[in-house]
PDB file of C-alpha atoms in Angstrom:
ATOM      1  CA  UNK A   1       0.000   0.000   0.000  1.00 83.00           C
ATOM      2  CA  UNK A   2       1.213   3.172  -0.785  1.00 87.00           C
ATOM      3  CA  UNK A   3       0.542   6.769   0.634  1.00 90.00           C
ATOM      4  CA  UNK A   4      -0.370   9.002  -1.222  1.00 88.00           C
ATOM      5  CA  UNK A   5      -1.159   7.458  -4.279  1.00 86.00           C
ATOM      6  CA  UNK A   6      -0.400  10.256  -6.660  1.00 85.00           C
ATOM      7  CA  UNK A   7       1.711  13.169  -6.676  1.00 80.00           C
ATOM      8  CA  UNK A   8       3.634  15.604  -9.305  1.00 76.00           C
ATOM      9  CA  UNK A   9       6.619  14.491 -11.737  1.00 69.00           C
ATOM     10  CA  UNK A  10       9.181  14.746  -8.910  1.00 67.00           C
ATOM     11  CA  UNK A  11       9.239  15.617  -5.168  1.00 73.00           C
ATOM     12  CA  UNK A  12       6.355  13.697  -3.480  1.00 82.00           C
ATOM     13  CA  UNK A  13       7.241  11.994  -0.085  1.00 90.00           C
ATOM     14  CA  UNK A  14       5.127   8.790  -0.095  1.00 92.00           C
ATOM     15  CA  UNK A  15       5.089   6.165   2.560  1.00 95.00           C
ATOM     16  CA  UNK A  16       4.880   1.903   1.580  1.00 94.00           C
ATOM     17  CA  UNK A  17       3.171   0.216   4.066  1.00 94.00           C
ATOM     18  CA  UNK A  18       3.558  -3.634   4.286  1.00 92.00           C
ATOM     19  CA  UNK A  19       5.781  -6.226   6.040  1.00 93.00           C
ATOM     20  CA  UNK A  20       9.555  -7.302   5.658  1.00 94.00           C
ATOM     21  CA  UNK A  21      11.392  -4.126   4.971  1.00 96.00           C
ATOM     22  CA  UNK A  22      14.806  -3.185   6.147  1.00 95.00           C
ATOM     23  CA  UNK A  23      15.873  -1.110   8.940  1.00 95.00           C
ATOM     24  CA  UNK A  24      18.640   0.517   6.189  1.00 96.00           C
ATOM     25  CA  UNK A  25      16.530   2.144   3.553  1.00 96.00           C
ATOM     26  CA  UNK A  26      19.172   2.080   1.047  1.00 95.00           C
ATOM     27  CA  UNK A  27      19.462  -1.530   0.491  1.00 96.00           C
ATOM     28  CA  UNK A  28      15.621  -1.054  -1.369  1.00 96.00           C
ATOM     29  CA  UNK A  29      15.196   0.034  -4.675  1.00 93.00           C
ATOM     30  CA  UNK A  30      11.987   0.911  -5.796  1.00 91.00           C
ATOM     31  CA  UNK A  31      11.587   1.432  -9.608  1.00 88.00           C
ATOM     32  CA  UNK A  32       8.318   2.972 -10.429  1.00 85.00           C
ATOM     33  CA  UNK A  33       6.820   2.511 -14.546  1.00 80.00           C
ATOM     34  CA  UNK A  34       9.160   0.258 -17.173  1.00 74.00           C
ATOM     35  CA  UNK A  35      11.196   2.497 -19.237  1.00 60.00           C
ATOM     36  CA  UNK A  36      13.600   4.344 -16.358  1.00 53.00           C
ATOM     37  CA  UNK A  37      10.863   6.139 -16.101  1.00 54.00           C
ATOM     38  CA  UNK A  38      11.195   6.818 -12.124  1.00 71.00           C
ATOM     39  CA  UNK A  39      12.045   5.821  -8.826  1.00 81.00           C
ATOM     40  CA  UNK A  40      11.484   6.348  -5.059  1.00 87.00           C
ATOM     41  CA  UNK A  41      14.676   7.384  -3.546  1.00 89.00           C
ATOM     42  CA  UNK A  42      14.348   5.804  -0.196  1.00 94.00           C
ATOM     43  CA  UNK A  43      15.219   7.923   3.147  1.00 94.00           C
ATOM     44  CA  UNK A  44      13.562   5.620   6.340  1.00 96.00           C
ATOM     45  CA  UNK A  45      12.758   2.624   7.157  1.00 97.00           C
ATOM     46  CA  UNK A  46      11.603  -0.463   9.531  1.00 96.00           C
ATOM     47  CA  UNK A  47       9.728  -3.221   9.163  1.00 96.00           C
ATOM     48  CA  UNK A  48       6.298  -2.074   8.831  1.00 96.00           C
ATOM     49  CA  UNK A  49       6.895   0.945   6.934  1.00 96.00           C
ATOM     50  CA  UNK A  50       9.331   2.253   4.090  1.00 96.00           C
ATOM     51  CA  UNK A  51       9.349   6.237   3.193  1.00 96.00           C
ATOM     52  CA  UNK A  52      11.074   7.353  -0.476  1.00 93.00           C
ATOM     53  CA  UNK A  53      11.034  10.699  -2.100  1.00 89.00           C
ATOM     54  CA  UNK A  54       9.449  10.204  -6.081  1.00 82.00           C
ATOM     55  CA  UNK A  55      12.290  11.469  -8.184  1.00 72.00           C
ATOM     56  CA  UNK A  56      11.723  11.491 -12.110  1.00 61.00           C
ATOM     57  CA  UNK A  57      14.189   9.677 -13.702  1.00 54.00           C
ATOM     58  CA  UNK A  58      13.047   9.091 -17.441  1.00 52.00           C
ATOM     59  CA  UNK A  59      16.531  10.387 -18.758  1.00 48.00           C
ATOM     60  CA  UNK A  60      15.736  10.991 -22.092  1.00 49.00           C
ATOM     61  CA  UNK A  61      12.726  13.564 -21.609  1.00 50.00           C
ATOM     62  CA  UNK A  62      12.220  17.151 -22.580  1.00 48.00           C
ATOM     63  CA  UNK A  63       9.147  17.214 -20.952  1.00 51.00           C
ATOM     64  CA  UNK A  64       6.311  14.794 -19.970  1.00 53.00           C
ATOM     65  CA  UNK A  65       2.463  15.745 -19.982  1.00 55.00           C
ATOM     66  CA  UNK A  66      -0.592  14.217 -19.369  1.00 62.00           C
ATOM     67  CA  UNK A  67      -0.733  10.873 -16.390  1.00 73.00           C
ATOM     68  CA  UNK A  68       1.333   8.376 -15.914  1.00 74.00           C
ATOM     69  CA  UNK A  69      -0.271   5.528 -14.106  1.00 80.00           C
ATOM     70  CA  UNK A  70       2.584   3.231 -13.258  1.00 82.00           C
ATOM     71  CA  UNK A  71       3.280  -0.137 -11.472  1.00 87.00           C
ATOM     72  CA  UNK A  72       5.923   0.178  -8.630  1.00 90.00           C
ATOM     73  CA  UNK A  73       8.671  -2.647  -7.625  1.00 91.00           C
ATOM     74  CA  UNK A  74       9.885  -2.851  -4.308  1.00 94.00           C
ATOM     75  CA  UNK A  75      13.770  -4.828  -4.690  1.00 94.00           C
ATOM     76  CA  UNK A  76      15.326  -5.828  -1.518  1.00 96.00           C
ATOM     77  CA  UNK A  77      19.254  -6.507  -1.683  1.00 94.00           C
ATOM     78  CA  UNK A  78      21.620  -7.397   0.835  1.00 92.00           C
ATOM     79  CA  UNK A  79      23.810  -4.167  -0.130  1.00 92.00           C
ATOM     80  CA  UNK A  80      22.531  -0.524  -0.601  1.00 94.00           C
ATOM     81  CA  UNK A  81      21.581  -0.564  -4.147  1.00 91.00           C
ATOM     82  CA  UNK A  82      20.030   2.593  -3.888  1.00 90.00           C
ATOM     83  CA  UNK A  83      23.730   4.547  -3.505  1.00 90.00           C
ATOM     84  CA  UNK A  84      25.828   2.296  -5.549  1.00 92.00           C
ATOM     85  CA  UNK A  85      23.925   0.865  -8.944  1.00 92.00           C
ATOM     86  CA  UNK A  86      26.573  -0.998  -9.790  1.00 93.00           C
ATOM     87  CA  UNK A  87      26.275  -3.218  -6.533  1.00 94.00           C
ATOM     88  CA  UNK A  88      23.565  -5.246  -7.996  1.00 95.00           C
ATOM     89  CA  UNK A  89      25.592  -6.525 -10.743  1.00 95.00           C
ATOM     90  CA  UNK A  90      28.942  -8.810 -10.485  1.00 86.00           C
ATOM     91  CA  UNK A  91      32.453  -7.870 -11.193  1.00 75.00           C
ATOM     92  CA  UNK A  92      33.115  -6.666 -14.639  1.00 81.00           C
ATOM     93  CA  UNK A  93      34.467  -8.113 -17.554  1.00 84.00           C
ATOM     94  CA  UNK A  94      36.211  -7.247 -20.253  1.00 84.00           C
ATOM     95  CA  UNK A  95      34.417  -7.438 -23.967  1.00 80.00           C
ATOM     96  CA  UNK A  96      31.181  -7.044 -25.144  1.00 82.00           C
ATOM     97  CA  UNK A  97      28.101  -9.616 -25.787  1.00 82.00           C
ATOM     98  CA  UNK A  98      28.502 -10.260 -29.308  1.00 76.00           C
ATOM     99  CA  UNK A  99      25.192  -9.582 -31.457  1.00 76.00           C
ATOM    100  CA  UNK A 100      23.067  -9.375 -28.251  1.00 73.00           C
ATOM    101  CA  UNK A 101      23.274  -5.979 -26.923  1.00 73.00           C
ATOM    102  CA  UNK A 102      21.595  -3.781 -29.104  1.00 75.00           C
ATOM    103  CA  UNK A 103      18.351  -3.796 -27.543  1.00 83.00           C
ATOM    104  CA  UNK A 104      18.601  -0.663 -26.022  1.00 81.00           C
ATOM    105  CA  UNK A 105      21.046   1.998 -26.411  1.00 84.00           C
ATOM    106  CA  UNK A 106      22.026   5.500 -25.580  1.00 84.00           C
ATOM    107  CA  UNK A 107      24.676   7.643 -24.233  1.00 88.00           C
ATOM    108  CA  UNK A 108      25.690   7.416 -20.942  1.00 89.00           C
ATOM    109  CA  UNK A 109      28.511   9.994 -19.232  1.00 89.00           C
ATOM    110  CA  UNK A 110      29.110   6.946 -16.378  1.00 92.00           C
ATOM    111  CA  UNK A 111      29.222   2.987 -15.889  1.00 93.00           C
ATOM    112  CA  UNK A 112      26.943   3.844 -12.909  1.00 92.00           C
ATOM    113  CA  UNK A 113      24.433   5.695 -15.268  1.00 90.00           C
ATOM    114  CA  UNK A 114      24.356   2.757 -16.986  1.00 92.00           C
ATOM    115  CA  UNK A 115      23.314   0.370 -14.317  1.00 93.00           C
ATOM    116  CA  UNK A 116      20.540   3.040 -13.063  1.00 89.00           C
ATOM    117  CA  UNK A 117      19.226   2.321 -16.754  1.00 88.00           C
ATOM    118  CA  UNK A 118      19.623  -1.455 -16.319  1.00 91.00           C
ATOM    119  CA  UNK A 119      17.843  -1.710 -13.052  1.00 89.00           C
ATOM    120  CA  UNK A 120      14.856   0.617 -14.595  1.00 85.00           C
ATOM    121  CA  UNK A 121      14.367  -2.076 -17.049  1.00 85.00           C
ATOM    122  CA  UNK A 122      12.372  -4.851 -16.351  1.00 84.00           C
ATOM    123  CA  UNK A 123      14.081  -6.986 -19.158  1.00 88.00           C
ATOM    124  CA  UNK A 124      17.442  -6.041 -18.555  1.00 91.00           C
ATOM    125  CA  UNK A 125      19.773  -8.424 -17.348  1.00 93.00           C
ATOM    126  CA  UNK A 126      23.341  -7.237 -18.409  1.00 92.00           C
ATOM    127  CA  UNK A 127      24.915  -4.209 -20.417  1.00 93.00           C
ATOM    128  CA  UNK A 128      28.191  -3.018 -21.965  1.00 91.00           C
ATOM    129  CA  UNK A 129      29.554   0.144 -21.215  1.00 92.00           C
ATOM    130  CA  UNK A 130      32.274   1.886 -23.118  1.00 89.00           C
ATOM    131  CA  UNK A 131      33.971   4.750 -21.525  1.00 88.00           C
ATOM    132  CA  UNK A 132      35.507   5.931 -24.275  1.00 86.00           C
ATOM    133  CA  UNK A 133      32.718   6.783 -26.226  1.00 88.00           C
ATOM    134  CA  UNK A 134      29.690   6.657 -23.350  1.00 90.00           C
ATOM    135  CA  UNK A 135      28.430   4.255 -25.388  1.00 90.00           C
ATOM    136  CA  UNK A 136      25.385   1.938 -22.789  1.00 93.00           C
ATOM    137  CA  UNK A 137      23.840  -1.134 -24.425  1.00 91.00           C
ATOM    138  CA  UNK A 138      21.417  -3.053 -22.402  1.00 93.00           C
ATOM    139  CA  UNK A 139      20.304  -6.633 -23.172  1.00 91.00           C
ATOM    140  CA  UNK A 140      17.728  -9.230 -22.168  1.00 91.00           C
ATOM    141  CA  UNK A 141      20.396 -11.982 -22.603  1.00 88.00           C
ATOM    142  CA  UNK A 142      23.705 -13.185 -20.482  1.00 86.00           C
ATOM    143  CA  UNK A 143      26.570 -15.067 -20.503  1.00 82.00           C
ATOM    144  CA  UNK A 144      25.584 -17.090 -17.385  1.00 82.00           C
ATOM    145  CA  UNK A 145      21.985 -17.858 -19.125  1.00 78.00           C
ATOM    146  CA  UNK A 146      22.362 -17.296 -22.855  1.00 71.00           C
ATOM    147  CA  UNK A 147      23.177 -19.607 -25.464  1.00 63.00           C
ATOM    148  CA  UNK A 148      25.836 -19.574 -27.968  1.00 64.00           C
ATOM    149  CA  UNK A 149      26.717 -15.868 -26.277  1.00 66.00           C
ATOM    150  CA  UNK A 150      30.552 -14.790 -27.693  1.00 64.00           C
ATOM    151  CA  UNK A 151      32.157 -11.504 -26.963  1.00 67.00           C
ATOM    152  CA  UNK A 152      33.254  -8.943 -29.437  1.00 67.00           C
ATOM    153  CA  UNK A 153      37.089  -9.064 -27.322  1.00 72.00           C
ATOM    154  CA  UNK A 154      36.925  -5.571 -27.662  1.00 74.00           C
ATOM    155  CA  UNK A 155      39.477  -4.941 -25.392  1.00 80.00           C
ATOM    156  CA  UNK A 156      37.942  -1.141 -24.042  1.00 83.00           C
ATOM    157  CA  UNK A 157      34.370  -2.361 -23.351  1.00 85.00           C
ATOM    158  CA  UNK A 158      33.324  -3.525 -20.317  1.00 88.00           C
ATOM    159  CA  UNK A 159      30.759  -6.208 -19.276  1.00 90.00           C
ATOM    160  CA  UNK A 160      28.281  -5.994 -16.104  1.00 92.00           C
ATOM    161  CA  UNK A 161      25.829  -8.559 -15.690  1.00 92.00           C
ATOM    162  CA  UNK A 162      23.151  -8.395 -12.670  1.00 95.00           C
ATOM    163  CA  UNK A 163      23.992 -10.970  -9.898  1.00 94.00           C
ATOM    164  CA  UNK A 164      20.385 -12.422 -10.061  1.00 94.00           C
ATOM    165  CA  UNK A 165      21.537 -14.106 -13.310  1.00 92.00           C
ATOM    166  CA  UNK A 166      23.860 -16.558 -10.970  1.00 91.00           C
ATOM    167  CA  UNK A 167      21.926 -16.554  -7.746  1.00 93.00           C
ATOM    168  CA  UNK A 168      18.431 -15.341  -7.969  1.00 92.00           C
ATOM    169  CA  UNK A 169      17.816 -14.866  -4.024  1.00 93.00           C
ATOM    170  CA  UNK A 170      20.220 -12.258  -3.595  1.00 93.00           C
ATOM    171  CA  UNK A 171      16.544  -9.941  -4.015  1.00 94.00           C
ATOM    172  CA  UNK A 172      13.652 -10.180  -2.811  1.00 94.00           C
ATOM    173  CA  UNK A 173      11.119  -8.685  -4.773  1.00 92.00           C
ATOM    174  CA  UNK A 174       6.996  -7.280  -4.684  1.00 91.00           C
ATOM    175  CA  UNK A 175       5.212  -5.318  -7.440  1.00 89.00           C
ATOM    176  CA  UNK A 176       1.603  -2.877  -6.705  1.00 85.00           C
ATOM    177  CA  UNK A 177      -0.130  -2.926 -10.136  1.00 86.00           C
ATOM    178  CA  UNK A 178      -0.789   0.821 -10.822  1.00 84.00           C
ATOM    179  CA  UNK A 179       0.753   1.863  -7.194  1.00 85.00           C
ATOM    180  CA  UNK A 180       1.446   5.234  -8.506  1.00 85.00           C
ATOM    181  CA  UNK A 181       0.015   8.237 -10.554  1.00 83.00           C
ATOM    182  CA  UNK A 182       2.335  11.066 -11.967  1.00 77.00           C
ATOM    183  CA  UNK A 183      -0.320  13.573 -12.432  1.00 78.00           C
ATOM    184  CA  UNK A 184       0.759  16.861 -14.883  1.00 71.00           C
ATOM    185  CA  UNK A 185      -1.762  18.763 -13.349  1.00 74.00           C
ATOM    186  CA  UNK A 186       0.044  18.249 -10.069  1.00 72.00           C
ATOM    187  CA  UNK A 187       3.233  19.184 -11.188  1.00 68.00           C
ATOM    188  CA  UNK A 188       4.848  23.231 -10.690  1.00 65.00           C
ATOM    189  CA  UNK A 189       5.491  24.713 -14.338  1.00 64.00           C
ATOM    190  CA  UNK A 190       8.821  27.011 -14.037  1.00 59.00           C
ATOM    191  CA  UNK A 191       8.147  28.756 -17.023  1.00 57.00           C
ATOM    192  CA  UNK A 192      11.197  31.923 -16.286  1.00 57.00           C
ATOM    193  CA  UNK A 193      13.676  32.616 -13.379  1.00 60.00           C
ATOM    194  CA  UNK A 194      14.537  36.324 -12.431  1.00 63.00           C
ATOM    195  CA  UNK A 195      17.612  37.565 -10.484  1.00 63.00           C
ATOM    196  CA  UNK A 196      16.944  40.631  -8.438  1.00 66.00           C
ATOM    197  CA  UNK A 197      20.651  42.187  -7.697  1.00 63.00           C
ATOM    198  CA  UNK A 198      20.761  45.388  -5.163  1.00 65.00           C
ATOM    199  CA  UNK A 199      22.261  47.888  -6.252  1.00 64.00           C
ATOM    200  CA  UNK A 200      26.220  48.245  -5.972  1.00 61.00           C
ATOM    201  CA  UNK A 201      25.664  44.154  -5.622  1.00 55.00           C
ATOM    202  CA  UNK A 202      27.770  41.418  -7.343  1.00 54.00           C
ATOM    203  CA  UNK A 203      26.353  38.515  -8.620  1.00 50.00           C
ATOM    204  CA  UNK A 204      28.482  35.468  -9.373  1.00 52.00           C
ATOM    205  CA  UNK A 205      27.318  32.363 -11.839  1.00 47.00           C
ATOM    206  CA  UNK A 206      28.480  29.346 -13.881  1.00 47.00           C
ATOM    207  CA  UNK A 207      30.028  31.923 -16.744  1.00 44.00           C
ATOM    208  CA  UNK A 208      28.617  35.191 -15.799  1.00 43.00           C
ATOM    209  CA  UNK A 209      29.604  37.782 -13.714  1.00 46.00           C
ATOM    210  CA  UNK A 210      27.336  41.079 -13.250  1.00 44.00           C
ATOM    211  CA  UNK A 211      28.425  43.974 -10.659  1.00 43.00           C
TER     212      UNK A 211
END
């Protein structure tokens, strides 16, 4: 059960309620929608009760209207996936998965970006992840689980694959079906931001400088 049930794009304290959860918040992740597009950053915790902060995290948006009437995962891991991604998955390797990770990709400017994508994807199992060029590929297929899987030995990629390929009770999970409404009408429109200086002031910014 979740409280409230609705709230704007970003922002809105909500409270689970249910059975189970840890006393260290951070070791939940809650992914809210398929498709990155959100999560519940979690903040407090105990058994009965677990409290998050919705943060919008569909990376690829310019801007979202309408409702969004999404499903929301609660993950339980031993570590604290919330701060560290990357956690969830094993140690990397070097290479790529030949010919099975195109399914998604995009630009990412880290390896933990990357995973954040990853664990907002239902589907996702293991990506690549190419510093060089920020290049993330997620796929739906493994080593540990695929068949015929090869790498493309290209010797600056780098392979993650999610630990619940190997061991699938290293999470705990439970899903609400439509948990959670991102209502437009809810959310604050910033259309313009003024600066009032005093006079005789300085004002200092990323590039700018007016006295």
């Amino acid at each position: 059960h979740m409280t409230p049930n609705e709230g704007s794009y970003g922002g809105r304290l909500v409270v689970l309620t249910g059975a189970g959860f840890a006393d260290s918040p951070r070791r939940h992740f809650i992914k809210v929608g398929e498709g990155n597009f959100g999560v519940c950053e979690p903040i407090s915790a105990n058994y009965s009760h677990l409290t998050c902060i919705m943060n919008w995290k569909y990376f690829d948006q310019d801007s979202r209207y309408g409702n969004e009437h999404l499903d929301v995962e609660v993950a339980l891991w031993a570590e604290e996936i919330s701060d560290d991604p990357l956690l969830a998955f094993g140690g990397e390797m070097t290479g790529c998965l030949e010919g099975n990770d195109d399914w998604e990709l995009s630009s990412c400017a880290s390896v933990g970006e990357c995973a954040l994508r990853c664990l907002g994807r239902a589907a996702c199992v293991s990506f690549d992840y190419r510093p060089r060029y920020m290049d993330c590929r997620l796929s739906k297929v493994s080593f540990t689980n695929g068949n015929d899987i090869a790498s493309q030995l290209w010797p600056d990629c780098r392979y993650h694959e999610l630990r619940t390929e190997a061991d699938p009770s290293v999470v705990v999970r439970t899903s609400v079906v439509g948990g959670f409404t991102y209502r437009y009408a809810l959310t604050p429109d910033i259309l313009s931001m003024f600066a009032r200086i005093p006079s005789g002031g300085t004002s200092r910014g990323d590039g700018f400088q007016t006295t």
